[in-house]
Coordinates of C-alpha atoms and ligand atoms in Angstrom, one line a residue:
M449 CA 8.3 -32.4 -94.7
Q450 CA 5.9 -30.2 -92.6
F451 CA 6.7 -26.5 -93.1
N452 CA 5.3 -23.7 -91.0
T453 CA 4.6 -22.0 -94.5
P454 CA 5.6 -22.9 -98.0
L455 CA 9.0 -22.5 -99.0
D456 CA 8.2 -20.9 -102.6
K457 CA 6.0 -18.3 -100.9
W458 CA 8.8 -17.6 -98.3
T459 CA 11.5 -16.8 -100.7
S460 CA 12.3 -17.1 -104.6
N461 CA 16.1 -16.8 -104.0
P462 CA 17.6 -19.7 -105.7
Q463 CA 20.7 -20.0 -103.8
L464 CA 18.7 -20.0 -100.5
I465 CA 16.1 -22.5 -101.9
S466 CA 18.7 -25.0 -102.9
W467 CA 20.7 -24.6 -99.5
I468 CA 17.6 -25.0 -97.6
T469 CA 16.6 -28.1 -99.6
E470 CA 20.0 -29.9 -99.4
N471 CA 20.2 -29.3 -95.5
I472 CA 16.9 -30.9 -94.9
A473 CA 18.1 -33.9 -96.5
L474 CA 21.5 -33.8 -94.8
L475 CA 20.0 -33.2 -91.1
S476 CA 16.8 -34.8 -91.4
P477 CA 14.7 -32.6 -89.1
K478 CA 11.1 -33.6 -88.0
K479 CA 9.8 -30.2 -89.2
V480 CA 11.1 -26.9 -91.0
H481 CA 10.2 -23.5 -89.7
L482 CA 11.0 -20.6 -91.8
C483 CA 11.4 -17.5 -89.7
D484 CA 9.4 -14.2 -90.1
G485 CA 10.8 -12.4 -87.2
S486 CA 7.5 -11.6 -85.6
Q487 CA 6.6 -10.8 -82.0
E488 CA 4.1 -13.5 -82.1
E489 CA 6.6 -16.2 -83.5
Y490 CA 9.2 -15.1 -80.5
D491 CA 6.5 -15.3 -78.0
A492 CA 5.3 -18.7 -79.2
L493 CA 8.9 -20.1 -78.9
M494 CA 9.5 -18.6 -75.5
H495 CA 6.2 -20.1 -74.3
Q496 CA 7.3 -23.4 -75.8
M497 CA 10.6 -23.3 -74.0
V498 CA 9.0 -22.5 -70.7
S499 CA 6.5 -25.3 -70.8
Q500 CA 9.4 -27.7 -71.8
G501 CA 11.4 -26.5 -68.9
K502 CA 14.2 -25.2 -70.9
A503 CA 13.4 -21.3 -70.0
I504 CA 12.3 -19.7 -66.7
K505 CA 9.9 -16.8 -67.0
L506 CA 10.9 -13.8 -64.8
D507 CA 8.6 -12.0 -62.6
E508 CA 6.2 -10.0 -65.2
K509 CA 6.2 -7.1 -62.7
K510 CA 9.8 -7.0 -62.0
R511 CA 10.9 -7.8 -65.4
P512 CA 8.5 -7.7 -68.2
N513 CA 8.7 -10.3 -71.2
S514 CA 12.1 -11.6 -69.9
F515 CA 13.4 -15.0 -69.6
L516 CA 16.4 -17.0 -67.8
F517 CA 18.2 -19.9 -69.2
L518 CA 20.8 -22.2 -67.4
S519 CA 22.9 -24.0 -69.6
N520 CA 24.8 -27.4 -69.5
P521 CA 27.8 -26.7 -67.2
D522 CA 30.1 -27.8 -69.9
D523 CA 28.9 -25.3 -72.3
V524 CA 29.3 -22.0 -70.9
A525 CA 31.7 -19.8 -73.4
R526 CA 33.3 -19.5 -76.7
V527 CA 35.4 -22.5 -77.5
E528 CA 38.6 -21.3 -79.2
E529 CA 40.2 -24.9 -79.3
C530 CA 37.3 -25.9 -81.2
T531 CA 37.5 -22.8 -83.7
F532 CA 38.8 -23.4 -87.0
I533 CA 39.8 -21.1 -90.1
C534 CA 39.8 -23.6 -93.2
S535 CA 41.3 -21.7 -95.8
K536 CA 42.9 -23.6 -98.7
K537 CA 46.3 -22.9 -97.4
K538 CA 47.3 -23.0 -93.9
I539 CA 49.5 -19.7 -94.2
E540 CA 46.2 -17.9 -95.2
A541 CA 45.2 -18.6 -91.9
G542 CA 48.2 -17.6 -90.1
P543 CA 50.0 -18.5 -86.9
T544 CA 47.2 -17.4 -84.6
N545 CA 44.1 -19.4 -86.0
N546 CA 43.7 -23.3 -85.8
W547 CA 43.8 -24.7 -89.3
E548 CA 42.5 -27.7 -91.0
E549 CA 42.3 -28.8 -94.7
P550 CA 39.1 -27.6 -96.0
E551 CA 38.1 -31.0 -97.8
E552 CA 39.1 -33.0 -94.8
M553 CA 36.9 -30.7 -92.5
K554 CA 34.1 -30.7 -94.8
K555 CA 34.1 -34.5 -94.7
R556 CA 34.0 -34.6 -90.8
L557 CA 31.3 -31.9 -90.8
K558 CA 29.1 -33.9 -93.2
E559 CA 29.3 -36.8 -90.7
L560 CA 28.5 -34.7 -87.7
F561 CA 25.5 -32.9 -89.3
S562 CA 24.0 -36.1 -91.0
G563 CA 21.0 -36.6 -89.3
S564 CA 21.8 -34.2 -86.4
M565 CA 18.1 -32.7 -86.5
E566 CA 16.3 -35.9 -86.0
G567 CA 13.1 -35.4 -84.1
R568 CA 13.7 -31.6 -84.0
T569 CA 12.5 -28.4 -86.1
M570 CA 14.8 -26.8 -88.3
Y571 CA 14.8 -23.1 -87.9
V572 CA 15.8 -21.0 -90.9
I573 CA 16.7 -17.3 -89.7
P574 CA 17.4 -14.6 -92.4
F575 CA 19.2 -11.8 -90.8
S576 CA 21.0 -8.4 -91.5
M577 CA 24.2 -7.5 -89.9
G578 CA 23.6 -3.4 -90.1
P579 CA 20.6 -1.2 -90.9
L580 CA 18.6 -2.8 -93.6
G581 CA 19.7 -1.6 -96.9
S582 CA 23.0 -0.1 -95.8
N583 CA 25.6 -0.3 -98.4
I584 CA 28.1 -1.4 -95.4
A585 CA 25.4 -3.9 -94.2
H586 CA 25.7 -7.8 -95.0
I587 CA 22.9 -10.5 -95.2
G588 CA 23.3 -14.0 -93.5
V589 CA 20.8 -16.8 -93.2
Q590 CA 21.2 -19.2 -90.3
I591 CA 19.9 -22.6 -89.8
T592 CA 19.5 -23.7 -86.5
D593 CA 17.7 -26.4 -84.2
S594 CA 17.9 -24.1 -81.2
E595 CA 15.0 -22.0 -80.1
Y596 CA 17.2 -20.1 -77.6
V597 CA 19.3 -19.1 -80.9
V598 CA 16.3 -18.0 -82.7
C599 CA 15.1 -15.7 -79.9
N600 CA 18.4 -14.3 -79.4
M601 CA 19.2 -13.8 -83.0
R602 CA 15.8 -11.7 -82.9
I603 CA 17.3 -9.3 -80.4
M604 CA 21.0 -9.3 -81.8
T605 CA 20.1 -8.7 -85.3
R606 CA 17.6 -7.2 -87.8
M607 CA 15.8 -10.6 -88.5
G608 CA 12.9 -12.2 -90.4
K609 CA 10.9 -11.6 -93.7
K610 CA 12.0 -7.9 -94.1
V611 CA 15.4 -9.2 -94.8
L612 CA 14.5 -11.5 -97.4
D613 CA 12.7 -8.3 -99.3
V614 CA 16.0 -6.6 -99.2
L615 CA 18.1 -9.7 -100.1
K616 CA 15.9 -10.5 -103.2
N617 CA 18.2 -12.8 -105.3
D618 CA 21.6 -11.9 -104.0
R619 CA 24.4 -13.7 -102.4
F620 CA 24.2 -14.3 -98.4
V621 CA 26.4 -15.9 -95.8
P622 CA 25.2 -19.5 -95.2
C623 CA 25.4 -20.2 -91.4
L624 CA 24.8 -23.9 -90.4
H625 CA 24.2 -24.6 -86.6
S626 CA 23.0 -27.7 -84.8
V627 CA 23.5 -28.4 -81.3
G628 CA 24.3 -31.8 -82.0
Y629 CA 21.6 -33.7 -80.0
P630 CA 19.1 -35.4 -82.1
L631 CA 16.1 -37.0 -80.5
K632 CA 15.6 -40.6 -81.8
D633 CA 12.4 -42.5 -81.5
N634 CA 10.6 -39.9 -79.4
Q635 CA 13.3 -39.7 -77.1
E636 CA 12.8 -36.9 -74.4
D637 CA 14.5 -33.4 -74.8
I638 CA 16.6 -31.9 -72.1
K639 CA 17.1 -28.4 -70.5
W640 CA 20.1 -27.5 -72.7
P641 CA 20.8 -29.9 -75.4
C642 CA 24.4 -29.7 -76.7
S643 CA 27.3 -32.1 -77.4
P644 CA 30.2 -30.6 -75.6
E645 CA 32.6 -33.7 -76.6
N646 CA 32.0 -32.8 -80.2
R647 CA 32.2 -29.2 -81.0
Y648 CA 33.4 -27.3 -84.3
I649 CA 33.2 -23.7 -85.0
V650 CA 34.6 -23.6 -88.5
H651 CA 34.7 -20.9 -91.0
F652 CA 35.5 -21.2 -94.8
P653 CA 36.8 -17.8 -95.7
E654 CA 37.0 -18.3 -99.5
E655 CA 33.3 -19.4 -99.7
R656 CA 32.3 -17.3 -96.9
S657 CA 30.3 -20.0 -95.2
I658 CA 30.2 -21.0 -91.5
F659 CA 29.6 -24.3 -89.9
S660 CA 29.2 -24.7 -86.0
F661 CA 28.2 -27.9 -84.1
G662 CA 27.7 -29.1 -80.6
S663 CA 27.3 -25.9 -78.6
G664 CA 24.3 -23.6 -77.8
Y665 CA 26.2 -20.9 -76.3
G666 CA 26.7 -17.4 -77.2
G667 CA 29.4 -16.7 -79.9
N668 CA 29.5 -20.4 -80.7
A669 CA 25.8 -20.5 -81.7
L670 CA 24.7 -16.9 -82.5
L671 CA 26.5 -17.1 -85.9
G672 CA 25.8 -13.4 -86.9
K673 CA 28.2 -12.1 -84.1
K674 CA 32.0 -13.2 -83.9
C675 CA 31.5 -15.9 -86.8
F676 CA 30.3 -13.7 -89.5
A677 CA 30.6 -9.9 -88.2
L678 CA 34.1 -10.4 -87.2
R679 CA 35.7 -13.9 -88.7
I680 CA 34.2 -13.8 -92.2
A681 CA 33.6 -9.9 -92.3
S682 CA 37.2 -9.5 -91.8
V683 CA 37.9 -11.4 -94.8
M684 CA 35.5 -9.6 -97.0
A685 CA 36.7 -6.5 -95.5
R686 CA 40.3 -7.2 -96.6
D687 CA 39.2 -8.0 -99.9
E688 CA 36.8 -5.2 -100.5
M689 CA 39.0 -2.3 -98.8
W690 CA 37.1 -1.9 -95.4
L691 CA 37.4 -2.7 -91.8
A692 CA 35.4 -5.3 -89.5
E693 CA 36.6 -4.6 -86.0
H694 CA 36.2 -6.0 -82.7
M695 CA 35.3 -2.2 -81.3
L696 CA 32.6 0.0 -79.7
I697 CA 31.2 3.0 -81.3
M698 CA 30.3 5.9 -79.4
G699 CA 28.8 9.6 -79.8
I700 CA 30.5 12.3 -77.7
T701 CA 28.9 15.5 -77.6
N702 CA 30.7 18.5 -75.8
P703 CA 28.9 21.4 -73.8
E704 CA 28.9 23.5 -77.3
G705 CA 26.7 20.9 -78.7
K706 CA 29.3 19.6 -81.0
R707 CA 29.1 15.7 -81.6
K708 CA 32.0 13.5 -82.5
Y709 CA 32.4 9.6 -82.9
F710 CA 34.9 7.5 -81.4
A711 CA 35.7 3.6 -81.8
A712 CA 37.6 1.8 -79.5
A713 CA 39.1 -1.6 -79.0
F714 CA 40.0 -3.5 -76.0
P715 CA 40.9 -6.9 -74.8
S716 CA 38.4 -8.6 -72.4
A717 CA 38.0 -7.5 -68.7
C718 CA 38.7 -4.0 -69.6
G719 CA 35.3 -2.6 -69.4
K720 CA 34.3 -2.1 -73.1
T721 CA 30.6 -2.1 -72.7
N722 CA 30.8 0.1 -69.5
L723 CA 32.9 2.7 -71.6
A724 CA 30.3 2.6 -74.7
M725 CA 27.4 3.5 -72.4
L726 CA 29.5 5.9 -70.1
A727 CA 27.6 8.2 -67.8
P728 CA 30.0 11.3 -67.9
S729 CA 30.8 13.0 -64.6
L730 CA 31.9 16.3 -66.3
P731 CA 29.1 18.8 -66.7
G732 CA 27.6 19.2 -70.1
W733 CA 29.2 16.1 -71.8
K734 CA 27.2 13.7 -73.3
V735 CA 27.8 10.1 -74.5
E736 CA 25.6 8.2 -76.8
V737 CA 25.9 4.6 -77.9
V738 CA 26.1 3.1 -81.3
G739 CA 27.5 -0.3 -80.6
D740 CA 29.3 -1.9 -77.7
D741 CA 31.4 -4.9 -79.6
I742 CA 31.7 -4.4 -83.3
A743 CA 32.3 -1.9 -86.0
W744 CA 32.1 -2.1 -89.5
M745 CA 33.9 0.9 -91.2
K746 CA 34.1 1.9 -94.9
I747 CA 35.4 5.2 -96.4
G748 CA 32.7 7.1 -97.2
K749 CA 31.7 9.7 -100.2
D750 CA 32.8 12.5 -98.0
N751 CA 36.0 10.5 -97.6
T752 CA 35.8 10.2 -93.7
L753 CA 35.6 6.7 -92.2
R754 CA 32.1 6.0 -91.6
A755 CA 31.1 3.1 -88.9
I756 CA 27.9 0.9 -88.4
N757 CA 27.3 -1.3 -85.6
P758 CA 26.4 -4.5 -87.4
E759 CA 24.4 -5.7 -84.4
A760 CA 20.9 -4.8 -82.9
G761 CA 21.4 -5.9 -79.3
F762 CA 24.0 -6.2 -76.4
F763 CA 25.2 -9.7 -75.2
G764 CA 26.9 -8.5 -72.2
V765 CA 28.7 -10.0 -69.6
A766 CA 26.5 -9.7 -66.5
P767 CA 28.5 -9.9 -63.5
G768 CA 30.1 -6.5 -62.4
T769 CA 27.3 -4.7 -64.1
S770 CA 25.1 -2.6 -61.8
Y771 CA 23.4 0.9 -61.4
E772 CA 26.8 2.3 -60.0
T773 CA 29.1 0.8 -62.9
N774 CA 26.7 1.0 -65.7
P775 CA 23.5 2.5 -65.2
N776 CA 22.4 2.6 -69.0
A777 CA 23.1 -1.3 -69.2
M778 CA 21.0 -1.7 -66.3
K779 CA 18.2 0.2 -67.8
S780 CA 18.5 -1.5 -71.3
I781 CA 17.9 -4.8 -69.4
E782 CA 14.6 -3.9 -67.6
K783 CA 12.2 -5.7 -69.9
N784 CA 12.4 -7.9 -73.2
S785 CA 15.6 -9.4 -72.1
I786 CA 17.1 -12.7 -72.1
F787 CA 19.4 -14.0 -69.3
T788 CA 21.9 -17.0 -69.7
N789 CA 23.4 -18.5 -66.4
V790 CA 23.0 -15.7 -63.9
A791 CA 21.4 -16.6 -60.5
H792 CA 17.9 -16.0 -59.6
T793 CA 15.6 -15.3 -56.6
E794 CA 13.2 -17.9 -55.8
K795 CA 10.3 -15.9 -54.1
E796 CA 9.6 -13.1 -56.9
V797 CA 11.5 -14.7 -59.7
D798 CA 14.1 -11.8 -61.0
V799 CA 18.1 -12.0 -61.8
W800 CA 21.1 -11.5 -59.7
W801 CA 24.7 -11.6 -60.4
E802 CA 28.1 -10.8 -58.6
K803 CA 28.2 -7.0 -57.8
M804 CA 25.0 -6.2 -59.0
T805 CA 23.9 -5.0 -55.6
K806 CA 26.1 -4.6 -52.4
A807 CA 24.9 -7.7 -50.6
P808 CA 23.1 -10.7 -52.3
P809 CA 19.6 -11.4 -51.9
S810 CA 18.6 -14.2 -49.1
D811 CA 16.8 -16.6 -51.4
L812 CA 19.1 -17.2 -54.3
I813 CA 19.1 -20.0 -56.9
D814 CA 22.6 -20.3 -58.5
W815 CA 23.5 -20.8 -62.0
Y816 CA 23.3 -24.6 -61.7
G817 CA 19.7 -24.2 -60.3
K818 CA 20.7 -25.2 -56.8
K819 CA 20.0 -23.1 -53.6
W820 CA 23.1 -20.7 -52.9
D821 CA 24.2 -19.7 -49.4
S822 CA 26.0 -16.6 -49.2
G823 CA 29.0 -18.2 -47.4
S824 CA 29.7 -20.2 -50.6
E825 CA 33.1 -19.7 -52.2
K826 CA 31.5 -20.3 -55.7
P827 CA 30.1 -17.3 -57.3
A828 CA 25.9 -17.7 -57.7
A829 CA 26.3 -16.3 -61.3
H830 CA 28.7 -18.0 -63.8
P831 CA 31.6 -15.5 -64.6
N832 CA 30.8 -15.4 -68.3
S833 CA 26.9 -15.3 -67.6
R834 CA 24.9 -12.9 -70.2
F835 CA 22.2 -10.6 -70.8
T836 CA 20.6 -10.2 -74.3
A837 CA 18.8 -6.8 -74.7
P838 CA 17.6 -4.8 -77.5
I839 CA 20.0 -1.7 -78.1
S840 CA 17.0 0.3 -78.9
Q841 CA 16.1 0.0 -75.2
C842 CA 19.3 1.7 -74.2
P843 CA 18.5 5.2 -72.8
I844 CA 21.3 7.0 -74.5
I845 CA 21.0 5.1 -77.7
D846 CA 22.6 7.4 -80.5
P847 CA 20.2 9.2 -82.8
S848 CA 22.3 7.9 -85.7
F849 CA 22.2 4.3 -84.7
E850 CA 20.0 3.4 -87.9
D851 CA 22.0 5.7 -90.2
P852 CA 22.8 3.5 -93.2
E853 CA 25.6 6.1 -94.0
G854 CA 27.2 5.0 -90.7
V855 CA 28.9 7.6 -88.3
P856 CA 32.0 9.5 -89.2
I857 CA 34.8 8.2 -86.9
S858 CA 37.0 11.0 -85.4
A859 CA 39.3 8.8 -83.1
I860 CA 40.2 5.3 -82.8
I861 CA 41.1 4.0 -79.3
F862 CA 43.1 1.0 -78.2
G863 CA 43.9 -0.1 -74.7
G864 CA 44.6 -2.7 -72.1
R865 CA 44.8 -3.7 -68.4
R866 CA 48.1 -2.6 -67.2
D867 CA 49.3 -2.1 -63.7
G868 CA 52.3 -0.3 -64.8
V869 CA 54.5 1.0 -67.8
I870 CA 51.6 2.2 -70.1
P871 CA 50.3 6.0 -69.3
L872 CA 46.8 6.9 -68.8
V873 CA 46.7 8.1 -72.6
Y874 CA 48.8 9.0 -75.5
E875 CA 48.3 9.7 -79.0
A876 CA 50.0 8.2 -82.0
F877 CA 52.3 10.3 -84.4
D878 CA 50.3 9.0 -87.3
W879 CA 48.3 6.3 -89.0
T880 CA 51.4 3.9 -89.1
H881 CA 52.0 4.6 -85.5
G882 CA 48.5 4.0 -84.8
T883 CA 48.5 0.6 -86.8
L884 CA 51.3 0.0 -84.4
L885 CA 49.7 0.7 -81.3
G886 CA 46.5 -1.6 -82.3
A887 CA 49.2 -4.6 -83.1
G888 CA 50.7 -4.2 -79.5
V889 CA 47.6 -4.2 -77.7
S890 CA 48.0 -6.4 -74.6
S891 CA 46.4 -6.8 -71.3
Q892 CA 47.2 -8.4 -67.8
T893 CA 44.9 -11.5 -67.0
T894 CA 42.2 -11.2 -64.3
A895 CA 40.3 -14.5 -64.5
A896 CA 42.1 -17.1 -62.3
A897 CA 40.4 -19.7 -64.8
K898 CA 42.6 -18.4 -67.5
G899 CA 46.0 -19.1 -66.1
Q900 CA 47.8 -17.0 -63.6
V901 CA 46.3 -13.5 -62.5
G902 CA 48.4 -10.6 -63.9
K903 CA 50.2 -12.6 -66.8
L904 CA 50.6 -10.1 -69.9
R905 CA 48.5 -11.6 -72.8
H906 CA 49.3 -10.2 -76.5
D907 CA 46.0 -9.4 -78.3
P908 CA 46.6 -7.5 -81.3
F909 CA 43.5 -5.1 -82.1
A910 CA 41.5 -7.3 -79.3
M911 CA 41.2 -9.5 -82.7
L912 CA 43.2 -12.4 -81.9
P913 CA 40.3 -14.8 -81.6
F914 CA 38.5 -13.1 -84.3
C915 CA 40.5 -12.4 -87.3
G916 CA 39.6 -14.6 -90.2
Y917 CA 43.2 -14.8 -91.9
N918 CA 46.8 -14.3 -91.3
M919 CA 47.0 -11.5 -88.7
G920 CA 50.2 -10.2 -90.3
D921 CA 48.3 -9.7 -93.5
Y922 CA 45.6 -7.9 -91.4
F923 CA 48.2 -5.5 -90.1
A924 CA 49.1 -4.8 -93.7
H925 CA 45.5 -4.1 -94.5
W926 CA 45.4 -1.1 -91.9
L927 CA 48.2 0.3 -93.4
N928 CA 46.6 0.0 -96.7
I929 CA 43.6 1.7 -95.3
G930 CA 45.3 4.6 -94.1
K931 CA 46.6 5.2 -97.8
Q932 CA 42.7 5.2 -99.0
T933 CA 42.3 8.9 -97.7
S934 CA 44.2 12.0 -96.9
S935 CA 45.6 12.3 -93.3
D936 CA 43.2 15.0 -92.4
K937 CA 40.3 12.7 -93.0
L938 CA 41.6 9.7 -91.0
P939 CA 40.7 9.1 -87.3
K940 CA 43.4 10.0 -84.8
V941 CA 44.6 6.9 -82.9
F942 CA 44.9 6.7 -79.1
Y943 CA 46.1 4.2 -76.7
V944 CA 44.5 4.3 -73.0
N945 CA 45.1 2.4 -69.9
W946 CA 42.7 3.1 -67.0
F947 CA 44.3 0.4 -64.7
R948 CA 47.7 1.9 -63.7
K949 CA 48.3 1.0 -59.9
D950 CA 50.6 2.9 -57.0
D951 CA 53.2 1.1 -55.3
A952 CA 50.5 0.0 -52.7
G953 CA 48.5 -1.9 -55.5
N954 CA 45.5 0.6 -55.7
F955 CA 44.0 1.8 -58.9
I956 CA 45.4 5.4 -59.3
W957 CA 42.7 6.5 -61.9
P958 CA 39.0 6.6 -60.9
G959 CA 37.8 5.3 -64.1
F960 CA 34.0 4.6 -65.1
G961 CA 32.4 8.2 -65.7
E962 CA 35.5 10.0 -64.8
N963 CA 36.8 8.6 -68.3
I964 CA 35.3 11.6 -69.9
R965 CA 37.9 13.9 -68.8
V966 CA 40.5 11.5 -70.9
L967 CA 37.6 11.5 -73.7
K968 CA 37.7 15.3 -73.5
W969 CA 41.6 15.6 -74.0
M970 CA 40.9 13.5 -77.3
F971 CA 38.2 15.4 -78.4
E972 CA 40.2 18.7 -78.2
R973 CA 43.0 17.0 -80.0
T974 CA 40.7 15.8 -82.9
E975 CA 39.8 19.7 -83.0
G976 CA 43.6 20.4 -83.6
I977 CA 44.1 22.2 -80.1
N978 CA 47.7 22.2 -79.3
N979 CA 47.5 20.3 -75.6
A980 CA 50.1 17.8 -76.4
D981 CA 53.7 17.3 -76.0
E982 CA 55.8 15.2 -78.4
T983 CA 57.7 12.2 -76.7
P984 CA 59.6 9.4 -77.9
I985 CA 56.5 7.1 -77.8
G986 CA 53.7 9.6 -79.1
Y987 CA 51.8 12.7 -78.0
L988 CA 51.0 13.1 -74.3
P989 CA 48.8 15.4 -72.5
K990 CA 50.5 18.7 -71.4
K991 CA 50.6 19.3 -68.0
D992 CA 47.0 20.2 -66.7
A993 CA 45.5 19.6 -70.1
I994 CA 43.5 16.8 -68.8
D995 CA 40.5 18.5 -67.0
I996 CA 40.5 17.3 -63.5
S997 CA 38.3 19.9 -62.3
G998 CA 36.2 18.5 -59.3
L999 CA 38.0 15.4 -59.0
K1000 CA 39.5 14.5 -55.5
I1001 CA 42.6 12.7 -56.2
P1002 CA 46.0 13.0 -54.8
S1003 CA 48.1 16.3 -56.4
N1004 CA 50.8 13.8 -57.6
S1005 CA 48.5 11.2 -59.4
M1006 CA 48.3 12.7 -62.8
E1007 CA 52.1 13.0 -63.0
I1008 CA 52.5 9.3 -62.1
L1009 CA 49.5 8.4 -64.5
L1010 CA 51.4 10.4 -67.3
S1011 CA 54.9 9.3 -66.7
V1012 CA 56.8 7.2 -69.1
D1013 CA 59.8 5.2 -67.8
K1014 CA 62.2 5.0 -70.9
K1015 CA 63.8 1.8 -69.9
A1016 CA 60.6 0.0 -68.9
F1017 CA 58.9 1.2 -72.3
Y1018 CA 62.0 0.1 -74.2
D1019 CA 61.6 -3.3 -72.8
E1020 CA 57.8 -3.0 -73.8
M1021 CA 59.0 -2.6 -77.6
L1022 CA 61.5 -5.6 -77.3
D1023 CA 58.7 -7.6 -75.8
Q1024 CA 56.4 -6.5 -78.7
E1025 CA 59.1 -7.0 -81.3
K1026 CA 59.8 -10.6 -79.9
Y1027 CA 55.8 -11.3 -80.3
F1028 CA 55.6 -10.0 -83.8
E1029 CA 58.2 -12.5 -85.1
M1030 CA 56.0 -15.3 -85.4
F1031 CA 54.3 -13.4 -88.4
E1032 CA 57.6 -13.7 -90.4
D1033 CA 57.6 -11.9 -93.6
H1034 CA 54.0 -11.2 -93.2
F1035 CA 54.4 -8.6 -90.7
P1036 CA 55.0 -5.3 -92.4
N1037 CA 58.1 -3.5 -92.7
E1038 CA 56.5 -0.1 -92.3
L1039 CA 55.7 -1.2 -88.6
K1040 CA 59.2 -2.7 -88.1
E1041 CA 60.6 0.4 -89.0
M1042 CA 58.3 2.5 -86.6
L1043 CA 59.2 0.3 -83.9
S1044 CA 62.9 0.6 -84.5
K1045 CA 62.3 4.4 -84.6
I1046 CA 60.8 4.6 -81.1
K1047 CA 63.3 2.3 -79.6
K1048 CA 66.1 4.6 -80.7
A1049 CA 64.3 7.7 -79.2
L1050 CA 63.7 5.8 -76.1
K1051 CA 67.6 4.9 -75.9
Ligands
TSX1646 O1 34.8 -0.9 -66.9 C1 35.6 -0.3 -66.4 N1 36.2 0.9 -66.6 C2 35.7 1.7 -67.9 C3 34.5 2.4 -67.6 C4 34.1 3.3 -68.5 N2 36.2 -0.8 -65.2 C5 35.6 -2.2 -64.7 C6 36.6 -3.4 -65.6 C7 36.2 -4.7 -65.3 C8 35.2 -5.0 -66.4 C9 37.0 -0.3 -64.4 N3 37.7 -0.8 -63.4 C10 37.6 0.8 -64.8 C11 37.2 1.6 -65.8 O2 37.6 2.8 -66.2 N4 38.6 1.3 -64.1 C12 38.5 0.4 -62.9 C13 39.5 0.2 -61.9 C14 39.0 0.7 -60.7 C15 38.1 -0.2 -59.7 C16 37.5 0.3 -58.7 C17 37.6 1.6 -58.4 C18 38.3 2.5 -59.2 C19 38.9 2.0 -60.4 N5 36.8 2.3 -57.3 C20 37.1 3.1 -56.6 O3 38.4 3.3 -56.5 C21 36.1 3.4 -55.4
MN1647 MN1 33.5 -8.8 -77.8

């Protein structure tokens, strides 16, 4: 076997050596490349993909060192129907996950992976989720046959030789990935190799391993992200009494210079990345970003909840991102970035997507690689098209981004997109109620592709596709975490809704940078300021407690935004109660009692 560097010089970790050796025998690659994580390695792989026609180099002056990839139209998003949690017992996976018997699944995977890297290079990528050496961080190693994956992993994680120096002879999470497109007898390669009819994204929570076959896209293929940092890590977190959450982490500094950290979970299409990089409209307030997608949180030596971002990059949805809606994201992707399935301009090769500018450029090539005309009803960029960019390029990266101790979390925010019923903001009575708020997260659908628009979808903790075990047990774990420290050290919990509409169907709250006004109220609550009224559903802002200075909104808007229709909220509680029935006796009694108490108060 041809190696780029001798295996025994690269690592002496016995688990790693035998895992690599076994997989060479199973996958039959043409070559093996042990990644060092260097810029030279990245540049060489990009150069290779450009010359093969797999990548388009963007104009060096307009967007330095940046590349565009156009995927197979059948491989454009995570595939939940092909995602499995293979715990020994089905009940361990719970009612919200696909489950298959682990030995059966292992057999199927063995057949799929057998010879799947013929004619290709097998890359081995050591990566750390979290700052190297942090005691909240964990190490994984991914095997893949996709150069696109190697380059994305270099942006999204801390990757390469430096990780092996930290790993030494310890355990790692093995992540095996193949696009499932072997090249037999010098068969020619294609632009985006994959095997859409044979996709499997499989997790073995007890042995903490991941197998992904057939897809080269996003969360299906960059295994550090959803597969490791959420599905496998949620199981590790349960076993080791910490939290692996689908949350952004932001630093908020008030005009007096006091900085606090908030974490927030939202279902998709609520603007989580926009909130993480908020450009505040209130003078003197500052927002900084620690992470836009995933938070690992552990109770620290000082008994506060400490959070790290396990990732090192943004893998964000491109459409809708603009200098108006998210200037900090736009600045993060000015260079050294990878774009997938966006449109591009033909003359000076640069990227474009819907709502990036008011009018589209005249010389657009769409994500299929075809000329696009502005009269087309199909979007030029795929709705799930993405940018990959290093967090270090974000102008408002938080100074504690690399702190191995993590940042202390003062508030946890849940939210959803709701045109009625749910007020702009309210605060939980306590941690138990906060856990109920997380369990009750739900959002109205926006994309027509996902069924009817406006239909209510439950997405507890925004973790529905990402919890690696029984979600009822996950709720119980949240309650347990609340018992590990004193209530004054626990974060306060809030629920927000930026999306309430008036009778004419218009959004009432201006959102975006103006959300700082809501964050300011929360900031004050975490300082113990008495600016809230107790109501049946939780603490609501007192009249005039939300700073609307300089904001031009109709005089009765705040009243509508903060109003609670008792009957409608009671029905909301009934709907949640009905939803929770699926968890049977795994649904914690403590949450049942809290829900009953709120129902009673609303009667
Ligand atoms: O991201 C959003 N946020 C959070 C920002 C920090 N979006 C976009 C959601 C899709 C990803 C929002 N959309 C937000 C919001 O707070 N609010 C809205 C609704 C809205 C849309 C457009 C306007 C106002 C509100 N524009 C005007 O009224 C001019
Ligand atoms: Mn996400």
